[in-house]
C-alpha positions as semicolon CSV with decimal commas, in nm:
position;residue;x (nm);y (nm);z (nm)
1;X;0,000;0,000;0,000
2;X;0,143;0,357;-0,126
3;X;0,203;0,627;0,141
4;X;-0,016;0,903;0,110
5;X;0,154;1,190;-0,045
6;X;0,083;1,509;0,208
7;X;0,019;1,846;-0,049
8;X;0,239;2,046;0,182
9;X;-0,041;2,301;0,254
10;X;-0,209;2,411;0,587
11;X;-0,431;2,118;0,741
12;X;-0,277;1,846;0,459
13;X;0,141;1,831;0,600
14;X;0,331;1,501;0,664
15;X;0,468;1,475;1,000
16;X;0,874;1,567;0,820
17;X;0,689;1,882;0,657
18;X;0,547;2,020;1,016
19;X;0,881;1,941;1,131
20;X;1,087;2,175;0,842
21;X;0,756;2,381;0,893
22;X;0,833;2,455;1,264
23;X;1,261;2,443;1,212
24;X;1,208;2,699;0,943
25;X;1,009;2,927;1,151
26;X;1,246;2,899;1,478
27;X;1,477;3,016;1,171
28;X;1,332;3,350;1,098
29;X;1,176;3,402;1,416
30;X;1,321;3,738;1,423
31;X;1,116;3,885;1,101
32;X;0,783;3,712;1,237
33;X;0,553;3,913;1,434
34;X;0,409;3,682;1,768
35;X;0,048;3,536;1,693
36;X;-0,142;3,620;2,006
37;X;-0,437;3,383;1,847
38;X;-0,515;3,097;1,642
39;X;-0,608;3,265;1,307
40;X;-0,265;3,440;1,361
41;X;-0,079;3,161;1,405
42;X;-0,250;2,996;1,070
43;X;-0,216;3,250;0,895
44;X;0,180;3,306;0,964
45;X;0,172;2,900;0,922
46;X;0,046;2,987;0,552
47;X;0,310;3,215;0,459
48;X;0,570;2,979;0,564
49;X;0,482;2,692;0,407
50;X;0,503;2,852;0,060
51;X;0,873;2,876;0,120
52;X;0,884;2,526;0,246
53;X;0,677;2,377;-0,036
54;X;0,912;2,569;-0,315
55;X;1,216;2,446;-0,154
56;X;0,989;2,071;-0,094
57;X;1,051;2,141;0,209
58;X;1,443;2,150;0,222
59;X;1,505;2,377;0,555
60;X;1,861;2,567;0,426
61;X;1,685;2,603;0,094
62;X;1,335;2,749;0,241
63;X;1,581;3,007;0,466
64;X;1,766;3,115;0,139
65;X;1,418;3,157;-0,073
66;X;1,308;3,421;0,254
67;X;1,652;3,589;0,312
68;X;1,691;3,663;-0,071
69;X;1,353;3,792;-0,094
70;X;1,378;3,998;0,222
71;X;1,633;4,151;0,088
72;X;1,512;4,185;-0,215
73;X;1,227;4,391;-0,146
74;X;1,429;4,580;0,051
75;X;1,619;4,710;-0,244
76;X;1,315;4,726;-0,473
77;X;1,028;4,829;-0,339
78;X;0,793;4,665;-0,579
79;X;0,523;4,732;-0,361
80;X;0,551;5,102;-0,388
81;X;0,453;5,093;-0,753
82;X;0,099;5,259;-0,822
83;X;-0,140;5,205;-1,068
84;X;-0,106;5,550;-1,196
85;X;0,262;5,466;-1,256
86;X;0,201;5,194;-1,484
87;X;-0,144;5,297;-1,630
88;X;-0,002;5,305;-1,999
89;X;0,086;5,031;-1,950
90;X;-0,264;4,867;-1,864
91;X;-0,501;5,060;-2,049
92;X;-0,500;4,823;-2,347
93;X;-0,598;4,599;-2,118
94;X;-0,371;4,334;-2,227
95;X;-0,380;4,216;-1,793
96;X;-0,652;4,217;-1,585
97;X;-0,798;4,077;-1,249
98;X;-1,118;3,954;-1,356
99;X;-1,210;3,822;-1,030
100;X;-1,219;3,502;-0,788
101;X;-1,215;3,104;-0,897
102;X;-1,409;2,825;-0,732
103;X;-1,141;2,815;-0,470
104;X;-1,155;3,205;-0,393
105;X;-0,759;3,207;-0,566
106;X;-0,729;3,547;-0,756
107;X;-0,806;3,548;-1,114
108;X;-0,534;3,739;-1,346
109;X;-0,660;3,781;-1,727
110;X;-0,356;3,815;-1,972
111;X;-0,382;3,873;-2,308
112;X;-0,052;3,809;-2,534
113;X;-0,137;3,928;-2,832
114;X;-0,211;4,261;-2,684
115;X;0,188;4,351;-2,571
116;X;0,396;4,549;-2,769
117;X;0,774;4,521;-2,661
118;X;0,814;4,869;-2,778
119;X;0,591;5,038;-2,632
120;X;0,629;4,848;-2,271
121;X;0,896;5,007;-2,090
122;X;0,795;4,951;-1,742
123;X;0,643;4,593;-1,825
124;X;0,898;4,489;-1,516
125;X;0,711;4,755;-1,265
126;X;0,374;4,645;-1,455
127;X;0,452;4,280;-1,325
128;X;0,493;4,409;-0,934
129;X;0,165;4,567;-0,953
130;X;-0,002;4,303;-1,041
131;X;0,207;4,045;-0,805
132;X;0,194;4,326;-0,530
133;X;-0,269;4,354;-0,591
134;X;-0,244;3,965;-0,604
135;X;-0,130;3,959;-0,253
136;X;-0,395;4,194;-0,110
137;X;-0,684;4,006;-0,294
138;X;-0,616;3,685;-0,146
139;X;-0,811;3,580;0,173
140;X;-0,693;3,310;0,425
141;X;-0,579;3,067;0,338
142;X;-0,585;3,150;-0,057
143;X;-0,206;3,216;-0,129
144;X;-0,173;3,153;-0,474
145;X;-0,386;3,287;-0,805
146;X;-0,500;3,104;-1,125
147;X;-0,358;3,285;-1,409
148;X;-0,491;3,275;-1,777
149;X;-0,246;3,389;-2,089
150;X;-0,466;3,401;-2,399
151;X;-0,189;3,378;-2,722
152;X;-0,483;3,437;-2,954
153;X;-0,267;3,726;-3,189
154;X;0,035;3,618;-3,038
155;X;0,313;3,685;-3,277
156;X;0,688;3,717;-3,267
157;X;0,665;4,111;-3,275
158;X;0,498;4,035;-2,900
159;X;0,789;3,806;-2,795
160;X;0,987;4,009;-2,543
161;X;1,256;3,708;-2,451
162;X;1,485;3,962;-2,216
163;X;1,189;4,058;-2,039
164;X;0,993;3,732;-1,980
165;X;1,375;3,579;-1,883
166;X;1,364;3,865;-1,651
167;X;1,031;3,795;-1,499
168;X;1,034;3,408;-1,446
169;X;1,325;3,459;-1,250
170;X;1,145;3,737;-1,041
171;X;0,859;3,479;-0,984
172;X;1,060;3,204;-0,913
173;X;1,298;3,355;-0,696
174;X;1,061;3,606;-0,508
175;X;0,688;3,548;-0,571
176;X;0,767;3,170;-0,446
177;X;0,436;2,945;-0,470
178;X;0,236;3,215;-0,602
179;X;0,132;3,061;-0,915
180;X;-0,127;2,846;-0,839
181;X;-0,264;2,729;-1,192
182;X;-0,180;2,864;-1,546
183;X;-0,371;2,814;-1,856
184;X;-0,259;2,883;-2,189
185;X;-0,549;2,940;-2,420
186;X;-0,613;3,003;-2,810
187;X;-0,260;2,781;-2,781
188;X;-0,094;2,720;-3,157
189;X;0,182;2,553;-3,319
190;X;0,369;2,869;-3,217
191;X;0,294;2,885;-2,888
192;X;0,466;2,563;-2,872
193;X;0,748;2,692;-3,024
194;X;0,774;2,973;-2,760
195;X;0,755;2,787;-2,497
196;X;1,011;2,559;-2,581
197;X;1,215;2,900;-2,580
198;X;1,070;2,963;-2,222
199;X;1,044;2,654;-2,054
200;X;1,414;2,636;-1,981
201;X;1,347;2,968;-1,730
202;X;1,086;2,730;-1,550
203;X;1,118;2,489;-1,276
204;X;0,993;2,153;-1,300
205;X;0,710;2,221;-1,031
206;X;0,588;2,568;-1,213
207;X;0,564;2,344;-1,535
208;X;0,302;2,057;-1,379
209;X;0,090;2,368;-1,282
210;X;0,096;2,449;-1,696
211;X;-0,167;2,376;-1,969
212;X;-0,208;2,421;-2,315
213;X;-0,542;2,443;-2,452
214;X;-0,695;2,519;-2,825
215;X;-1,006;2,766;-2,854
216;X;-1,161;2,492;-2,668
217;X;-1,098;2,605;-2,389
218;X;-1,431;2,767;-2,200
219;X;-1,560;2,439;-2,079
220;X;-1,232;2,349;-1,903
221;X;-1,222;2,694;-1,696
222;X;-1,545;2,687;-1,648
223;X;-1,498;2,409;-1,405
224;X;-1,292;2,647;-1,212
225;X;-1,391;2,932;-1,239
226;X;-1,769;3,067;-1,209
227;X;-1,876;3,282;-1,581
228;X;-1,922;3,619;-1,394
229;X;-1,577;3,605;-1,354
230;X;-1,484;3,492;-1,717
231;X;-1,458;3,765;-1,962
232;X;-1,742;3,836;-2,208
233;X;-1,555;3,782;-2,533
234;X;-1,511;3,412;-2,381
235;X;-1,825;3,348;-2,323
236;X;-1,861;3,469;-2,007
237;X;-1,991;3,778;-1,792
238;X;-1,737;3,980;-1,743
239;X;-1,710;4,262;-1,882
240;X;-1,401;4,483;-1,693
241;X;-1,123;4,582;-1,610
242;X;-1,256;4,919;-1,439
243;X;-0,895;5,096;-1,428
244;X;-1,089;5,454;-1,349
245;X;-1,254;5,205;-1,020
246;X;-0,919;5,148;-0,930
247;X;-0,742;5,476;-0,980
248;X;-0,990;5,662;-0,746
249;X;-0,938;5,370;-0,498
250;X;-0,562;5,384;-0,508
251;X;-0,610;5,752;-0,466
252;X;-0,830;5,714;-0,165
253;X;-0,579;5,483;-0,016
254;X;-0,263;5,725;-0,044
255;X;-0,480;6,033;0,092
256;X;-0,598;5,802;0,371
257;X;-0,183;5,672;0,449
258;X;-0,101;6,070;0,440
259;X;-0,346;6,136;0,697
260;X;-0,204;5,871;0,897
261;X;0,126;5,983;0,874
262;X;0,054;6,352;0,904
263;X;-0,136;6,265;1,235
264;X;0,190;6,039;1,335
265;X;0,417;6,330;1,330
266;X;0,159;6,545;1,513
267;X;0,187;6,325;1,796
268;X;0,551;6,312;1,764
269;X;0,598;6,632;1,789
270;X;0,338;6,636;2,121
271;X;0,566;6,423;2,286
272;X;0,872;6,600;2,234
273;X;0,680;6,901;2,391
274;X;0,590;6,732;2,690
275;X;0,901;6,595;2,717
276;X;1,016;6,939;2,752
């Protein structure tokens, strides 16, 4: 009788993978805040175990993945990119969250054909806002998205090899576990060509999360994800992206984080003066 083989996530872990699970956070105790309840402690089990599960659970390796992306971010920033700063970007509307799947994962719309190399320079701060948004979409215990590239139009004028090198390794090495399902759809003979380019950036686990499918394809998502989230030229019912929706909410945000920080210094600067 074969050994059941333990997913590595949150409630499904082999009795080794709680054991890397609680090495690995003993590890980096220092960057992890102290749960003070149950959900806490879940959810900081969650974010661990992505680190675990891209290293299959290989402590020194699941240490490196968090150190290198610690620091990082702490060179980068990519989470300081807005929408505004990439909105040319986006407003062909070649990438899109369209919504939730069946599992509540994040559901990023990407269409190929739609990418011009030339007119893409900050396709590299395009991918952190997306990656960044993915992040604050997710609910426990989602931590991973189901992403759909539609090659329909896809050419070799919309091959950008430097910068899709440049952003595998950026997922791979940084975004760790993120990808949680990939379809390509509208797929063609040169699709296949492509990715035989690309699949050398890939590791072995990314690729079992990858298919191909034909215009076939509505049917098969459809299983996964609910038509109010699948977009309209599909077959579906969505009809989006709503970038002006966004850009007032982003603006909300960074007027509400001001506030916050003007009313930080004000009590700063009330301290000092009692102090005195």
């Amino acid at each position: 009788m074969s050994k059941k083989k333990h997913s590595g996530f949150l409630g499904d872990l082999s009795q080794k993978q709680t054991i890397v699970l609680q090495d690995f956070q003993e590890a980096i105790w220092k960057d992890l805040p102290t749960p003070t309840n149950k959900r806490e402690r879940e959810e900081q089990d969650v974010v661990c175990l992505r680190y675990c599960r891209a290293s299959r659970f290989n402590l020194e390796k699941s240490i490196n993945f968090w150190e290198n992306e610690k620091i990082w971010r702490a060179k980068t920033h990519p989470e300081n990119v807005k929408l505004k700063d990439i909105y040319q970007e986006v407003k062909s509307n070649k990438a899109y969250y369209s919504g939730f799947d069946k599992k509540g994962r994040p559901v990023l719309i990407v269409h190929g054909g739609r990418h011009k190399p030339s007119e893409s320079p900050k396709i590299i701060e395009t991918l952190y806002w997306f990656l960044e948004r993915c992040t604050k979409l997710m609910k426990h215990p989602i931590d991973n998205n189901f992403v759909i590239i539609d090659v329909k139009d896809f050419g070799w004028s919309n091959f950008d090899k430097d910068s899709m090198k440049q952003m595998a390794g950026i997922l791979m090495n940084y975004y760790v576990e993120r990808l949680g399902m990939l379809y390509f759809v509208n797929a063609s003979w040169l699709t296949k060509v492509i990715w035989g380019i690309g699949k050398v950036w890939i590791d072995e686990d990314t690729k079992a999360k990858i298919t191909f499918k034909g215009g076939d394809f509505f049917e098969d998502i459809s299983k996964y994800i609910d038509t109010k989230y699948i977009p309209k030229m599909w077959g579906g019912k969505y009809q989006g992206p709503f970038w002006d929706e966004l850009l007032e909410e982003e603006k909300e945000a960074e007027e509400n984080e001001n506030e916050n920080e003007n009313e930080k210094e004000k009590e700063k600067e009330k301290e000092k003066e009692n102090e005195n």
